[in-house]
């Protein structure tokens, strides 16, 4: 087998639901050497007190570092508020973004400080989708508002504040998941909005994020027939390479949403899809064990190495991507987990409304 670590930085892996490193994850990390990991709820001892779950979590990160053979890696998480909150108490679970948009800066500071104390350096937030479809089953109150202006103001304020505390923000879900009536965790949504309407609504927050220098943008698993009738955004050169990178001039890192989600079932069956995925303009392929067997990443990486043997692919597709990743990695904060005192957590709970409902784990 080829040395898969040659292309490992193009992958981000969601760990299996264990609080110590699963043997299969250990093998994956040691073999592929991915950019880093994605944490989920079951990577924390959910019912244990802080003084018990925190050292267990520290041990998990140490195991990850040992498997990777390095301590400079991405530790990422989805931490938006509402249902989208992975760590247990005393980590603050704020309400949905819509309900603290007017306190976005204060929440951004608190979230950044708390995640940094866990060694996390990348948060898949803010959601820059617009709550533009009342039938949307997956965005709704996760959006900062129903207008581009509201989303831009609160979303970018939150991102700046969080990044000021050492946690990189990731704008999602380009080119907009707000005007859909399906949930991409279970099926492939189709966006029938025409280009003119997208330009004055869905795309506005992302263009603002680009102008503000956002380091990372996540794409969504949606079909937009008006732009590309053949491929979802995850695999669409028209949406990513031509629109996001070409038309809008974005030269930051583009990452997929979890490619194990059901919306991608018919697209990621063959390892050869890796070639098309990166040719579309993406830099990082995310795959998480919640939805899929992450071992498929090995086949994808092997095919990518084969594609790299083509000079045109290596120079035209992968070389620019490697340059973007090099810049990203150079600027990536290195946060060391640190046990915090009760007053640290208590102060943050006074910042904004807290979520009163039940946690869920499947939303990204």
mmCIF file of C-alpha atoms in Angstrom:
data_model
loop_
_atom_site.group_PDB
_atom_site.id
_atom_site.type_symbol
_atom_site.label_atom_id
_atom_site.label_comp_id
_atom_site.label_asym_id
_atom_site.label_seq_id
_atom_site.Cartn_x
_atom_site.Cartn_y
_atom_site.Cartn_z
ATOM 1 C CA UNK A 1 0.000 0.000 0.000
ATOM 2 C CA UNK A 2 1.153 3.527 -0.734
ATOM 3 C CA UNK A 3 2.129 5.867 2.092
ATOM 4 C CA UNK A 4 -1.300 7.376 2.711
ATOM 5 C CA UNK A 5 0.110 10.069 4.963
ATOM 6 C CA UNK A 6 1.274 11.757 1.746
ATOM 7 C CA UNK A 7 -2.297 13.056 1.364
ATOM 8 C CA UNK A 8 -3.473 12.708 4.953
ATOM 9 C CA UNK A 9 -3.839 16.435 5.564
ATOM 10 C CA UNK A 10 -6.732 16.478 3.086
ATOM 11 C CA UNK A 11 -8.878 14.430 5.514
ATOM 12 C CA UNK A 12 -10.592 15.175 8.825
ATOM 13 C CA UNK A 13 -11.841 12.182 10.804
ATOM 14 C CA UNK A 14 -14.770 11.951 13.222
ATOM 15 C CA UNK A 15 -13.890 9.578 16.048
ATOM 16 C CA UNK A 16 -15.879 6.496 16.974
ATOM 17 C CA UNK A 17 -18.221 6.877 19.992
ATOM 18 C CA UNK A 18 -15.692 5.959 22.685
ATOM 19 C CA UNK A 19 -14.074 7.951 25.487
ATOM 20 C CA UNK A 20 -10.703 6.284 24.938
ATOM 21 C CA UNK A 21 -9.224 5.888 21.476
ATOM 22 C CA UNK A 22 -10.810 2.959 19.628
ATOM 23 C CA UNK A 23 -8.295 0.539 18.123
ATOM 24 C CA UNK A 24 -9.689 1.160 14.626
ATOM 25 C CA UNK A 25 -9.359 4.925 15.067
ATOM 26 C CA UNK A 26 -5.813 4.421 16.317
ATOM 27 C CA UNK A 27 -4.989 2.461 13.174
ATOM 28 C CA UNK A 28 -6.672 5.062 10.979
ATOM 29 C CA UNK A 29 -4.830 7.972 12.570
ATOM 30 C CA UNK A 30 -1.475 6.194 12.450
ATOM 31 C CA UNK A 31 -1.917 5.113 8.832
ATOM 32 C CA UNK A 32 -3.517 8.157 7.229
ATOM 33 C CA UNK A 33 -2.117 10.913 9.484
ATOM 34 C CA UNK A 34 -5.148 13.158 8.837
ATOM 35 C CA UNK A 35 -5.314 16.863 9.539
ATOM 36 C CA UNK A 36 -7.069 16.087 12.795
ATOM 37 C CA UNK A 37 -10.229 14.866 14.462
ATOM 38 C CA UNK A 38 -13.881 15.754 14.967
ATOM 39 C CA UNK A 39 -15.284 15.241 18.454
ATOM 40 C CA UNK A 40 -18.802 14.012 19.185
ATOM 41 C CA UNK A 41 -20.948 13.715 22.286
ATOM 42 C CA UNK A 42 -19.894 10.135 23.042
ATOM 43 C CA UNK A 43 -16.221 11.070 23.161
ATOM 44 C CA UNK A 44 -17.005 12.625 26.559
ATOM 45 C CA UNK A 45 -18.127 10.866 29.743
ATOM 46 C CA UNK A 46 -21.529 12.520 29.609
ATOM 47 C CA UNK A 47 -22.862 11.539 33.022
ATOM 48 C CA UNK A 48 -19.659 12.065 34.974
ATOM 49 C CA UNK A 49 -18.709 15.189 36.941
ATOM 50 C CA UNK A 50 -16.217 17.608 35.375
ATOM 51 C CA UNK A 51 -13.379 16.439 37.617
ATOM 52 C CA UNK A 52 -13.872 12.938 36.211
ATOM 53 C CA UNK A 53 -14.673 13.510 32.538
ATOM 54 C CA UNK A 54 -12.009 16.156 31.961
ATOM 55 C CA UNK A 55 -8.955 13.936 32.722
ATOM 56 C CA UNK A 56 -10.500 11.111 30.675
ATOM 57 C CA UNK A 57 -10.906 13.532 27.793
ATOM 58 C CA UNK A 58 -7.306 14.730 28.202
ATOM 59 C CA UNK A 59 -6.178 11.129 27.940
ATOM 60 C CA UNK A 60 -8.158 10.719 24.722
ATOM 61 C CA UNK A 61 -6.385 13.704 23.156
ATOM 62 C CA UNK A 62 -3.033 12.317 24.298
ATOM 63 C CA UNK A 63 -3.853 9.017 22.613
ATOM 64 C CA UNK A 64 -4.744 10.874 19.417
ATOM 65 C CA UNK A 65 -1.441 12.755 19.495
ATOM 66 C CA UNK A 66 0.478 9.529 20.020
ATOM 67 C CA UNK A 67 -1.287 7.820 17.117
ATOM 68 C CA UNK A 68 -0.670 10.785 14.822
ATOM 69 C CA UNK A 69 2.935 11.115 15.997
ATOM 70 C CA UNK A 70 2.557 14.867 16.430
ATOM 71 C CA UNK A 71 0.880 17.375 18.715
ATOM 72 C CA UNK A 72 -0.063 19.971 16.089
ATOM 73 C CA UNK A 73 -3.417 18.755 14.830
ATOM 74 C CA UNK A 74 -6.945 20.019 14.426
ATOM 75 C CA UNK A 75 -9.280 19.324 17.334
ATOM 76 C CA UNK A 76 -12.689 20.274 15.985
ATOM 77 C CA UNK A 77 -16.276 20.231 17.164
ATOM 78 C CA UNK A 78 -19.788 21.449 16.347
ATOM 79 C CA UNK A 79 -20.698 23.931 19.057
ATOM 80 C CA UNK A 80 -23.418 26.331 17.915
ATOM 81 C CA UNK A 81 -25.897 26.359 20.774
ATOM 82 C CA UNK A 82 -29.283 24.693 21.031
ATOM 83 C CA UNK A 83 -29.131 20.997 20.226
ATOM 84 C CA UNK A 84 -25.677 21.341 18.713
ATOM 85 C CA UNK A 85 -23.517 21.006 21.801
ATOM 86 C CA UNK A 86 -21.265 17.998 22.465
ATOM 87 C CA UNK A 87 -19.408 18.396 25.810
ATOM 88 C CA UNK A 88 -21.222 17.848 29.112
ATOM 89 C CA UNK A 89 -21.596 20.258 32.013
ATOM 90 C CA UNK A 90 -20.131 22.576 33.101
ATOM 91 C CA UNK A 91 -19.551 23.586 29.452
ATOM 92 C CA UNK A 92 -22.205 26.193 28.700
ATOM 93 C CA UNK A 93 -25.027 25.118 26.431
ATOM 94 C CA UNK A 94 -26.447 28.332 25.062
ATOM 95 C CA UNK A 95 -29.785 28.499 23.323
ATOM 96 C CA UNK A 96 -30.091 28.509 19.529
ATOM 97 C CA UNK A 97 -28.209 31.324 17.787
ATOM 98 C CA UNK A 98 -31.438 33.108 16.904
ATOM 99 C CA UNK A 99 -32.090 33.677 20.607
ATOM 100 C CA UNK A 100 -28.769 35.354 21.428
ATOM 101 C CA UNK A 101 -28.012 37.180 18.166
ATOM 102 C CA UNK A 102 -27.983 40.476 20.060
ATOM 103 C CA UNK A 103 -25.318 39.051 22.393
ATOM 104 C CA UNK A 104 -23.183 37.450 19.667
ATOM 105 C CA UNK A 105 -19.936 39.057 20.800
ATOM 106 C CA UNK A 106 -20.289 38.014 24.426
ATOM 107 C CA UNK A 107 -21.279 34.474 23.453
ATOM 108 C CA UNK A 108 -18.398 34.280 20.985
ATOM 109 C CA UNK A 109 -15.931 35.219 23.704
ATOM 110 C CA UNK A 110 -17.403 32.698 26.158
ATOM 111 C CA UNK A 111 -17.543 29.882 23.595
ATOM 112 C CA UNK A 112 -13.979 30.603 22.489
ATOM 113 C CA UNK A 113 -12.657 30.548 26.040
ATOM 114 C CA UNK A 114 -14.492 27.352 26.942
ATOM 115 C CA UNK A 115 -13.494 25.445 23.807
ATOM 116 C CA UNK A 116 -9.882 26.632 24.074
ATOM 117 C CA UNK A 117 -9.817 25.254 27.633
ATOM 118 C CA UNK A 118 -10.636 21.866 26.094
ATOM 119 C CA UNK A 119 -7.789 22.089 23.590
ATOM 120 C CA UNK A 120 -10.235 22.652 20.734
ATOM 121 C CA UNK A 121 -8.943 24.933 17.981
ATOM 122 C CA UNK A 122 -11.688 24.727 15.317
ATOM 123 C CA UNK A 123 -15.426 25.166 15.764
ATOM 124 C CA UNK A 124 -17.834 24.484 12.907
ATOM 125 C CA UNK A 125 -19.697 27.728 13.488
ATOM 126 C CA UNK A 126 -21.178 30.198 12.735
ATOM 127 C CA UNK A 127 -24.153 29.027 10.718
ATOM 128 C CA UNK A 128 -24.458 31.642 7.958
ATOM 129 C CA UNK A 129 -27.591 30.127 6.464
ATOM 130 C CA UNK A 130 -30.690 32.312 6.415
ATOM 131 C CA UNK A 131 -33.895 31.084 8.021
ATOM 132 C CA UNK A 132 -35.785 31.654 4.771
ATOM 133 C CA UNK A 133 -37.970 28.550 4.558
ATOM 134 C CA UNK A 134 -40.477 27.752 7.340
ATOM 135 C CA UNK A 135 -40.545 24.118 6.188
ATOM 136 C CA UNK A 136 -36.814 23.641 6.731
ATOM 137 C CA UNK A 137 -36.377 20.711 9.168
ATOM 138 C CA UNK A 138 -32.696 21.239 10.014
ATOM 139 C CA UNK A 139 -31.755 24.964 10.069
ATOM 140 C CA UNK A 140 -34.557 27.093 11.564
ATOM 141 C CA UNK A 141 -33.402 28.666 14.857
ATOM 142 C CA UNK A 142 -29.810 27.600 14.226
ATOM 143 C CA UNK A 143 -29.693 30.598 11.863
ATOM 144 C CA UNK A 144 -29.034 34.027 13.361
ATOM 145 C CA UNK A 145 -32.037 35.447 11.554
ATOM 146 C CA UNK A 146 -34.343 35.548 8.550
ATOM 147 C CA UNK A 147 -32.558 38.344 6.684
ATOM 148 C CA UNK A 148 -29.031 38.561 5.261
ATOM 149 C CA UNK A 149 -28.372 41.671 7.338
ATOM 150 C CA UNK A 150 -29.209 39.960 10.629
ATOM 151 C CA UNK A 151 -27.121 36.900 9.785
ATOM 152 C CA UNK A 152 -24.102 38.929 8.674
ATOM 153 C CA UNK A 153 -24.126 41.204 11.719
ATOM 154 C CA UNK A 154 -24.450 38.497 14.369
ATOM 155 C CA UNK A 155 -22.606 35.697 12.576
ATOM 156 C CA UNK A 156 -19.447 37.651 11.836
ATOM 157 C CA UNK A 157 -19.479 39.288 15.274
ATOM 158 C CA UNK A 158 -19.608 35.843 16.877
ATOM 159 C CA UNK A 159 -16.809 34.541 14.633
ATOM 160 C CA UNK A 160 -14.480 37.460 15.363
ATOM 161 C CA UNK A 161 -15.042 37.192 19.111
ATOM 162 C CA UNK A 162 -14.466 33.435 19.186
ATOM 163 C CA UNK A 163 -11.330 33.666 17.053
ATOM 164 C CA UNK A 164 -10.043 36.341 19.424
ATOM 165 C CA UNK A 165 -9.969 33.621 22.087
ATOM 166 C CA UNK A 166 -7.966 31.188 19.937
ATOM 167 C CA UNK A 167 -10.639 29.074 18.232
ATOM 168 C CA UNK A 168 -10.911 29.185 14.431
ATOM 169 C CA UNK A 169 -14.388 29.772 12.992
ATOM 170 C CA UNK A 170 -15.849 27.928 10.013
ATOM 171 C CA UNK A 171 -18.719 29.497 8.050
ATOM 172 C CA UNK A 172 -21.389 27.028 6.991
ATOM 173 C CA UNK A 173 -23.247 25.743 4.919
ATOM 174 C CA UNK A 174 -22.206 27.186 1.549
ATOM 175 C CA UNK A 175 -23.971 27.928 -0.785
ATOM 176 C CA UNK A 176 -26.859 28.054 1.689
ATOM 177 C CA UNK A 177 -28.988 25.400 3.404
ATOM 178 C CA UNK A 178 -31.684 27.738 4.685
ATOM 179 C CA UNK A 179 -34.097 27.518 1.767
ATOM 180 C CA UNK A 180 -34.537 23.746 1.765
ATOM 181 C CA UNK A 181 -37.372 21.472 2.848
ATOM 182 C CA UNK A 182 -35.219 18.367 3.375
ATOM 183 C CA UNK A 183 -32.572 17.403 5.905
ATOM 184 C CA UNK A 184 -29.276 16.404 4.280
ATOM 185 C CA UNK A 185 -28.528 14.046 7.143
ATOM 186 C CA UNK A 186 -31.192 11.769 5.644
ATOM 187 C CA UNK A 187 -31.716 12.804 2.004
ATOM 188 C CA UNK A 188 -30.357 15.158 -0.634
ATOM 189 C CA UNK A 189 -32.112 18.547 -0.516
ATOM 190 C CA UNK A 190 -32.872 20.391 -3.736
ATOM 191 C CA UNK A 191 -32.702 24.195 -3.775
ATOM 192 C CA UNK A 192 -34.855 25.625 -6.545
ATOM 193 C CA UNK A 193 -33.991 29.240 -5.788
ATOM 194 C CA UNK A 194 -32.869 31.061 -8.939
ATOM 195 C CA UNK A 195 -29.505 32.810 -9.230
ATOM 196 C CA UNK A 196 -30.881 36.338 -8.872
ATOM 197 C CA UNK A 197 -32.610 35.564 -5.598
ATOM 198 C CA UNK A 198 -29.575 33.690 -4.230
ATOM 199 C CA UNK A 199 -27.371 36.706 -4.960
ATOM 200 C CA UNK A 200 -29.452 39.032 -2.808
ATOM 201 C CA UNK A 201 -30.185 36.525 -0.046
ATOM 202 C CA UNK A 202 -28.375 33.192 0.523
ATOM 203 C CA UNK A 203 -24.974 34.268 -0.787
ATOM 204 C CA UNK A 204 -24.776 37.613 1.019
ATOM 205 C CA UNK A 205 -23.484 36.271 4.383
ATOM 206 C CA UNK A 206 -20.848 34.140 2.687
ATOM 207 C CA UNK A 207 -19.611 37.025 0.569
ATOM 208 C CA UNK A 208 -19.366 39.087 3.762
ATOM 209 C CA UNK A 209 -17.428 36.269 5.448
ATOM 210 C CA UNK A 210 -14.995 36.157 2.542
ATOM 211 C CA UNK A 211 -14.474 39.916 2.707
ATOM 212 C CA UNK A 212 -13.880 39.586 6.455
ATOM 213 C CA UNK A 213 -11.120 37.021 5.873
ATOM 214 C CA UNK A 214 -12.862 33.881 7.169
ATOM 215 C CA UNK A 215 -10.246 31.104 7.128
ATOM 216 C CA UNK A 216 -12.592 28.197 6.442
ATOM 217 C CA UNK A 217 -15.931 27.602 4.729
ATOM 218 C CA UNK A 218 -17.958 24.380 4.891
ATOM 219 C CA UNK A 219 -20.055 23.315 1.927
ATOM 220 C CA UNK A 220 -23.455 21.668 2.173
ATOM 221 C CA UNK A 221 -24.899 18.547 0.621
ATOM 222 C CA UNK A 222 -27.499 20.314 -1.535
ATOM 223 C CA UNK A 223 -28.456 20.258 -5.196
ATOM 224 C CA UNK A 224 -28.940 23.593 -6.967
ATOM 225 C CA UNK A 225 -30.191 22.676 -10.450
ATOM 226 C CA UNK A 226 -30.047 26.272 -11.653
ATOM 227 C CA UNK A 227 -26.250 26.152 -11.277
ATOM 228 C CA UNK A 228 -25.372 22.471 -11.548
ATOM 229 C CA UNK A 229 -28.081 19.970 -12.468
ATOM 230 C CA UNK A 230 -25.669 17.036 -12.236
ATOM 231 C CA UNK A 231 -23.800 17.298 -8.927
ATOM 232 C CA UNK A 232 -24.470 18.447 -5.349
ATOM 233 C CA UNK A 233 -22.334 21.279 -3.987
ATOM 234 C CA UNK A 234 -20.058 18.693 -2.368
ATOM 235 C CA UNK A 235 -18.858 17.585 -5.793
ATOM 236 C CA UNK A 236 -19.679 20.578 -7.942
ATOM 237 C CA UNK A 237 -16.879 22.465 -9.700
ATOM 238 C CA UNK A 238 -19.463 25.012 -10.812
ATOM 239 C CA UNK A 239 -20.470 25.825 -7.244
ATOM 240 C CA UNK A 240 -17.087 25.606 -5.517
ATOM 241 C CA UNK A 241 -14.304 26.150 -8.050
ATOM 242 C CA UNK A 242 -16.136 28.499 -10.431
ATOM 243 C CA UNK A 243 -18.445 30.389 -8.053
ATOM 244 C CA UNK A 244 -16.868 30.345 -4.578
ATOM 245 C CA UNK A 245 -13.245 30.469 -5.658
ATOM 246 C CA UNK A 246 -13.514 32.067 -9.119
ATOM 247 C CA UNK A 247 -16.371 34.531 -8.906
ATOM 248 C CA UNK A 248 -15.976 35.446 -5.233
ATOM 249 C CA UNK A 249 -12.191 35.062 -5.075
ATOM 250 C CA UNK A 250 -12.113 32.860 -1.979
ATOM 251 C CA UNK A 251 -8.624 31.475 -1.325
ATOM 252 C CA UNK A 252 -9.211 30.056 2.137
ATOM 253 C CA UNK A 253 -9.794 26.428 3.077
ATOM 254 C CA UNK A 254 -12.966 24.712 1.875
ATOM 255 C CA UNK A 255 -14.133 21.653 3.796
ATOM 256 C CA UNK A 256 -17.052 19.337 3.116
ATOM 257 C CA UNK A 257 -19.793 18.553 5.547
ATOM 258 C CA UNK A 258 -19.638 14.963 6.778
ATOM 259 C CA UNK A 259 -19.534 12.850 3.601
ATOM 260 C CA UNK A 260 -20.981 9.904 5.496
ATOM 261 C CA UNK A 261 -24.384 11.591 5.731
ATOM 262 C CA UNK A 262 -27.257 9.922 3.894
ATOM 263 C CA UNK A 263 -27.427 12.694 1.271
ATOM 264 C CA UNK A 264 -24.085 11.399 -0.045
ATOM 265 C CA UNK A 265 -24.908 7.691 -0.048
ATOM 266 C CA UNK A 266 -25.051 7.362 -3.821
ATOM 267 C CA UNK A 267 -22.020 9.560 -4.467
ATOM 268 C CA UNK A 268 -19.270 8.208 -2.212
ATOM 269 C CA UNK A 269 -19.524 4.485 -2.898
ATOM 270 C CA UNK A 270 -16.396 4.264 -5.074
ATOM 271 C CA UNK A 271 -12.949 5.505 -3.961
ATOM 272 C CA UNK A 272 -12.536 7.188 -7.343
ATOM 273 C CA UNK A 273 -14.882 9.955 -6.177
ATOM 274 C CA UNK A 274 -11.906 11.418 -4.300
ATOM 275 C CA UNK A 275 -10.478 12.705 -7.565
ATOM 276 C CA UNK A 276 -13.687 14.569 -8.421
ATOM 277 C CA UNK A 277 -14.139 15.839 -4.886
ATOM 278 C CA UNK A 278 -10.815 17.660 -4.749
ATOM 279 C CA UNK A 279 -11.068 18.759 -8.376
ATOM 280 C CA UNK A 280 -14.285 20.550 -7.429
ATOM 281 C CA UNK A 281 -12.287 22.999 -5.308
ATOM 282 C CA UNK A 282 -12.400 21.401 -1.856
ATOM 283 C CA UNK A 283 -9.339 21.078 0.365
ATOM 284 C CA UNK A 284 -10.575 18.770 3.137
ATOM 285 C CA UNK A 285 -12.869 15.764 3.047
ATOM 286 C CA UNK A 286 -14.641 15.146 6.319
ATOM 287 C CA UNK A 287 -15.875 11.697 7.231
ATOM 288 C CA UNK A 288 -17.249 10.781 10.648
ATOM 289 C CA UNK A 289 -18.044 7.445 12.231
ATOM 290 C CA UNK A 290 -21.499 8.583 13.329
ATOM 291 C CA UNK A 291 -22.837 8.033 9.813
ATOM 292 C CA UNK A 292 -20.279 5.853 8.059
ATOM 293 C CA UNK A 293 -17.366 3.464 8.363
ATOM 294 C CA UNK A 294 -14.431 5.849 8.366
ATOM 295 C CA UNK A 295 -12.201 3.109 6.982
ATOM 296 C CA UNK A 296 -13.455 4.191 3.554
ATOM 297 C CA UNK A 297 -11.066 7.131 3.913
ATOM 298 C CA UNK A 298 -8.172 4.749 3.283
ATOM 299 C CA UNK A 299 -9.507 3.853 -0.155
ATOM 300 C CA UNK A 300 -10.218 7.488 -0.947
ATOM 301 C CA UNK A 301 -6.685 8.462 0.041
ATOM 302 C CA UNK A 302 -5.181 5.651 -1.999
ATOM 303 C CA UNK A 303 -7.062 6.809 -5.075
ATOM 304 C CA UNK A 304 -6.015 10.406 -4.466
ATOM 305 C CA UNK A 305 -2.368 9.314 -4.477
ATOM 306 C CA UNK A 306 -2.958 7.622 -7.829
ATOM 307 C CA UNK A 307 -4.555 10.796 -9.188
ATOM 308 C CA UNK A 308 -1.559 12.756 -7.936
ATOM 309 C CA UNK A 309 0.664 10.868 -10.348
ATOM 310 C CA UNK A 310 -0.873 12.971 -13.105
ATOM 311 C CA UNK A 311 1.220 16.117 -13.378
ATOM 312 C CA UNK A 312 -1.777 18.212 -14.372
ATOM 313 C CA UNK A 313 -3.795 17.018 -11.368
ATOM 314 C CA UNK A 314 -0.886 17.382 -8.949
ATOM 315 C CA UNK A 315 0.003 20.869 -10.128
ATOM 316 C CA UNK A 316 -3.432 22.198 -11.022
ATOM 317 C CA UNK A 317 -5.533 20.717 -8.209
ATOM 318 C CA UNK A 318 -3.468 19.519 -5.264
ATOM 319 C CA UNK A 319 -0.590 22.019 -5.249
ATOM 320 C CA UNK A 320 -2.848 25.073 -4.701
ATOM 321 C CA UNK A 321 -4.796 23.121 -2.080
ATOM 322 C CA UNK A 322 -1.606 22.181 -0.270
ATOM 323 C CA UNK A 323 -0.603 25.843 -0.200
ATOM 324 C CA UNK A 324 -3.935 26.802 1.352
ATOM 325 C CA UNK A 325 -3.596 24.060 3.944
ATOM 326 C CA UNK A 326 -0.037 25.113 4.752
ATOM 327 C CA UNK A 327 -1.235 28.645 5.514
ATOM 328 C CA UNK A 328 -4.104 27.297 7.595
ATOM 329 C CA UNK A 329 -1.869 24.984 9.606
ATOM 330 C CA UNK A 330 0.695 27.687 10.209
ATOM 331 C CA UNK A 331 -1.964 29.975 11.689
ATOM 332 C CA UNK A 332 -3.794 27.218 13.610
ATOM 333 C CA UNK A 333 -3.864 27.912 17.365
ATOM 334 C CA UNK A 334 -2.448 25.265 19.653
ATOM 335 C CA UNK A 335 -4.668 25.143 22.722
ATOM 336 C CA UNK A 336 -3.638 23.060 25.702
ATOM 337 C CA UNK A 337 -6.490 21.558 27.758
ATOM 338 C CA UNK A 338 -6.741 23.299 31.091
ATOM 339 C CA UNK A 339 -8.937 22.506 34.081
ATOM 340 C CA UNK A 340 -10.980 25.614 34.909
ATOM 341 C CA UNK A 341 -12.421 26.760 38.223
ATOM 342 C CA UNK A 342 -16.185 26.860 38.958
ATOM 343 C CA UNK A 343 -16.370 30.660 38.719
ATOM 344 C CA UNK A 344 -15.109 30.504 35.126
ATOM 345 C CA UNK A 345 -18.094 28.427 34.075
ATOM 346 C CA UNK A 346 -20.600 30.225 36.275
ATOM 347 C CA UNK A 347 -19.799 33.618 34.758
ATOM 348 C CA UNK A 348 -20.479 32.370 31.223
ATOM 349 C CA UNK A 349 -23.920 31.092 32.132
ATOM 350 C CA UNK A 350 -24.996 34.670 32.810
ATOM 351 C CA UNK A 351 -24.042 35.875 29.316
ATOM 352 C CA UNK A 352 -27.044 34.742 27.244
ATOM 353 C CA UNK A 353 -30.115 32.475 27.352
ATOM 354 C CA UNK A 354 -29.388 28.801 27.943
ATOM 355 C CA UNK A 355 -30.925 25.894 26.072
ATOM 356 C CA UNK A 356 -33.753 24.278 27.980
ATOM 357 C CA UNK A 357 -34.396 21.327 25.686
ATOM 358 C CA UNK A 358 -32.763 17.998 25.091
ATOM 359 C CA UNK A 359 -29.458 17.548 23.325
ATOM 360 C CA UNK A 360 -29.184 15.865 19.972
ATOM 361 C CA UNK A 361 -26.020 14.642 18.306
ATOM 362 C CA UNK A 362 -26.708 14.334 14.603
ATOM 363 C CA UNK A 363 -26.780 17.945 13.475
ATOM 364 C CA UNK A 364 -23.839 19.596 11.735
#
